Amino acid sequence: MTLKNFTIITRKIKTNFLLKRKQFVLDVFHQDLPNVPKKELQKKLAEIFKIKDPSVIFLFGFKTKFGGGRSSGFVFIYFDIRSARVIEPRYRLVRNDLLEIQKSSTKQRKEKKNRASKKRGKEKSKIKNAK
């Protein structure tokens, strides 16, 4: 499903060479729509900035203005995936499908926590890092 009824405007564009990314504020005008999915925005930004891999585009912090029809949020476009993996927090990597978390059962997590609480130093880190 592609949505054609929205307009994108970028503000405060900055190229951050230390973090190897472009960063800016994105305004989205979406009359007659409740909101625009981030995947659609990612595709549109990939077309505008001529990016082959849209997984290096991170969108977050979107707020819909009162009355609807307009949203604004932040965008980071990394120069390569490696720098994105180093700099971005884990939850954003998971959102962009660059990282997958294996979740164990609640009981296993609690048992692991209790085993680690009884140890100190290297033994504790071995238990925490074990899969």
mmCIF file of C-alpha atoms in Angstrom:
data_model
loop_
_atom_site.group_PDB
_atom_site.id
_atom_site.type_symbol
_atom_site.label_atom_id
_atom_site.label_comp_id
_atom_site.label_asym_id
_atom_site.label_seq_id
_atom_site.Cartn_x
_atom_site.Cartn_y
_atom_site.Cartn_z
ATOM 1 C CA MET A 1 0.000 0.000 0.000
ATOM 2 C CA THR A 2 1.570 3.270 -1.112
ATOM 3 C CA LEU A 3 0.248 6.575 0.110
ATOM 4 C CA LYS A 4 0.472 9.570 -2.231
ATOM 5 C CA ASN A 5 -1.343 12.128 -0.075
ATOM 6 C CA PHE A 6 1.546 13.449 2.002
ATOM 7 C CA THR A 7 4.234 16.100 1.622
ATOM 8 C CA ILE A 8 7.700 16.115 3.179
ATOM 9 C CA ILE A 9 9.679 19.183 4.226
ATOM 10 C CA THR A 10 13.147 19.007 5.816
ATOM 11 C CA ARG A 11 14.474 21.583 8.277
ATOM 12 C CA LYS A 12 17.733 22.142 10.153
ATOM 13 C CA ILE A 13 19.791 19.833 7.926
ATOM 14 C CA LYS A 14 23.241 19.170 9.359
ATOM 15 C CA THR A 15 25.965 16.818 8.159
ATOM 16 C CA ASN A 16 27.676 15.339 11.193
ATOM 17 C CA PHE A 17 31.012 13.966 10.016
ATOM 18 C CA LEU A 18 32.054 12.720 13.464
ATOM 19 C CA LEU A 19 29.012 10.444 13.700
ATOM 20 C CA LYS A 20 29.001 9.763 9.932
ATOM 21 C CA ARG A 21 25.419 10.861 9.319
ATOM 22 C CA LYS A 22 23.056 13.537 8.110
ATOM 23 C CA GLN A 23 20.555 14.665 10.688
ATOM 24 C CA PHE A 24 17.510 16.862 10.308
ATOM 25 C CA VAL A 25 13.952 17.591 11.372
ATOM 26 C CA LEU A 26 11.253 16.211 9.098
ATOM 27 C CA ASP A 27 7.830 17.839 8.728
ATOM 28 C CA VAL A 28 5.106 15.687 7.185
ATOM 29 C CA PHE A 29 1.852 17.206 5.965
ATOM 30 C CA HIS A 30 -0.801 14.503 5.702
ATOM 31 C CA GLN A 31 -4.289 15.906 5.175
ATOM 32 C CA ASP A 32 -7.057 13.276 5.077
ATOM 33 C CA LEU A 33 -4.744 10.740 6.791
ATOM 34 C CA PRO A 34 -4.419 9.997 10.492
ATOM 35 C CA ASN A 35 -0.655 9.431 10.151
ATOM 36 C CA VAL A 36 1.982 8.178 7.703
ATOM 37 C CA PRO A 37 3.841 4.893 8.375
ATOM 38 C CA LYS A 38 7.582 5.230 8.956
ATOM 39 C CA LYS A 39 8.342 2.652 6.260
ATOM 40 C CA GLU A 40 6.600 4.884 3.688
ATOM 41 C CA LEU A 41 8.602 7.884 4.887
ATOM 42 C CA GLN A 42 11.781 5.807 4.709
ATOM 43 C CA LYS A 43 11.098 4.880 1.077
ATOM 44 C CA LYS A 44 10.299 8.475 0.138
ATOM 45 C CA LEU A 45 13.478 9.791 1.810
ATOM 46 C CA ALA A 46 15.530 7.087 0.072
ATOM 47 C CA GLU A 47 14.213 8.352 -3.262
ATOM 48 C CA ILE A 48 14.836 12.013 -2.420
ATOM 49 C CA PHE A 49 18.377 11.529 -1.068
ATOM 50 C CA LYS A 50 19.230 8.786 -3.633
ATOM 51 C CA ILE A 51 20.002 6.102 -1.044
ATOM 52 C CA LYS A 52 20.137 2.482 -2.206
ATOM 53 C CA ASP A 53 19.586 0.848 1.190
ATOM 54 C CA PRO A 54 16.741 2.448 3.206
ATOM 55 C CA SER A 55 17.810 0.604 6.383
ATOM 56 C CA VAL A 56 20.406 3.344 7.061
ATOM 57 C CA ILE A 57 17.551 5.849 7.534
ATOM 58 C CA PHE A 58 16.358 6.119 11.134
ATOM 59 C CA LEU A 59 13.107 7.981 11.862
ATOM 60 C CA PHE A 60 12.022 8.645 15.442
ATOM 61 C CA GLY A 61 10.320 11.073 17.789
ATOM 62 C CA PHE A 62 7.327 11.872 15.597
ATOM 63 C CA LYS A 63 4.567 13.933 17.175
ATOM 64 C CA THR A 64 1.274 14.765 15.516
ATOM 65 C CA LYS A 65 0.358 18.428 15.909
ATOM 66 C CA PHE A 66 -2.907 19.372 17.560
ATOM 67 C CA GLY A 67 -5.729 19.155 15.048
ATOM 68 C CA GLY A 68 -3.944 16.544 12.937
ATOM 69 C CA GLY A 69 -2.717 16.902 9.391
ATOM 70 C CA ARG A 70 0.879 17.638 10.364
ATOM 71 C CA SER A 71 3.603 15.638 12.109
ATOM 72 C CA SER A 72 7.240 16.342 12.798
ATOM 73 C CA GLY A 73 10.116 14.175 13.955
ATOM 74 C CA PHE A 74 13.825 13.514 13.623
ATOM 75 C CA VAL A 75 15.765 11.665 10.937
ATOM 76 C CA PHE A 76 19.295 10.266 10.894
ATOM 77 C CA ILE A 77 20.729 9.091 7.575
ATOM 78 C CA TYR A 78 23.990 7.223 8.104
ATOM 79 C CA PHE A 79 26.707 7.007 5.464
ATOM 80 C CA ASP A 80 26.977 3.228 5.923
ATOM 81 C CA ILE A 81 25.392 0.429 7.955
ATOM 82 C CA ARG A 82 28.523 -0.198 10.028
ATOM 83 C CA SER A 83 28.513 3.301 11.540
ATOM 84 C CA ALA A 84 24.774 2.999 12.198
ATOM 85 C CA ARG A 85 25.282 -0.246 14.127
ATOM 86 C CA VAL A 86 28.035 1.302 16.248
ATOM 87 C CA ILE A 87 26.239 4.554 17.116
ATOM 88 C CA GLU A 88 22.494 3.820 17.238
ATOM 89 C CA PRO A 89 20.908 2.357 20.376
ATOM 90 C CA ARG A 90 19.770 -1.268 20.266
ATOM 91 C CA TYR A 91 16.042 -0.559 20.244
ATOM 92 C CA ARG A 92 16.334 1.574 17.088
ATOM 93 C CA LEU A 93 18.403 -1.128 15.388
ATOM 94 C CA VAL A 94 15.663 -3.628 16.214
ATOM 95 C CA ARG A 95 13.028 -1.268 14.772
ATOM 96 C CA ASN A 96 15.011 -0.998 11.521
ATOM 97 C CA ASP A 97 15.527 -4.786 11.309
ATOM 98 C CA LEU A 98 19.317 -4.461 11.655
ATOM 99 C CA LEU A 99 19.382 -6.453 14.904
ATOM 100 C CA GLU A 100 17.312 -9.339 16.166
ATOM 101 C CA ILE A 101 16.878 -10.122 19.842
ATOM 102 C CA GLN A 102 16.336 -13.720 20.947
ATOM 103 C CA LYS A 103 13.914 -13.589 23.813
ATOM 104 C CA SER A 104 13.894 -16.431 26.290
ATOM 105 C CA SER A 105 11.080 -17.271 28.646
ATOM 106 C CA THR A 106 10.492 -15.218 31.772
ATOM 107 C CA LYS A 107 11.429 -18.130 34.012
ATOM 108 C CA GLN A 108 14.802 -18.597 32.273
ATOM 109 C CA ARG A 109 15.602 -14.871 32.582
ATOM 110 C CA LYS A 110 14.773 -14.885 36.302
ATOM 111 C CA GLU A 111 16.848 -18.018 36.954
ATOM 112 C CA LYS A 112 19.804 -16.483 35.121
ATOM 113 C CA LYS A 113 19.450 -13.258 37.136
ATOM 114 C CA ASN A 114 19.338 -15.189 40.422
ATOM 115 C CA ARG A 115 22.406 -17.273 39.505
ATOM 116 C CA ALA A 116 24.312 -14.087 38.602
ATOM 117 C CA SER A 117 23.328 -12.354 41.855
ATOM 118 C CA LYS A 118 25.201 -15.010 43.875
ATOM 119 C CA LYS A 119 28.476 -14.545 41.945
ATOM 120 C CA ARG A 120 30.960 -11.695 41.642
ATOM 121 C CA GLY A 121 33.522 -10.565 39.066
ATOM 122 C CA LYS A 122 34.420 -12.763 36.102
ATOM 123 C CA GLU A 123 32.088 -15.564 37.119
ATOM 124 C CA LYS A 124 29.145 -13.155 37.102
ATOM 125 C CA SER A 125 29.976 -11.825 33.633
ATOM 126 C CA LYS A 126 30.303 -15.408 32.338
ATOM 127 C CA ILE A 127 26.792 -16.193 33.553
ATOM 128 C CA LYS A 128 25.346 -12.968 32.135
ATOM 129 C CA ASN A 129 26.967 -13.430 28.721
ATOM 130 C CA ALA A 130 26.058 -17.118 28.419
ATOM 131 C CA LYS A 131 23.229 -17.913 26.054
#
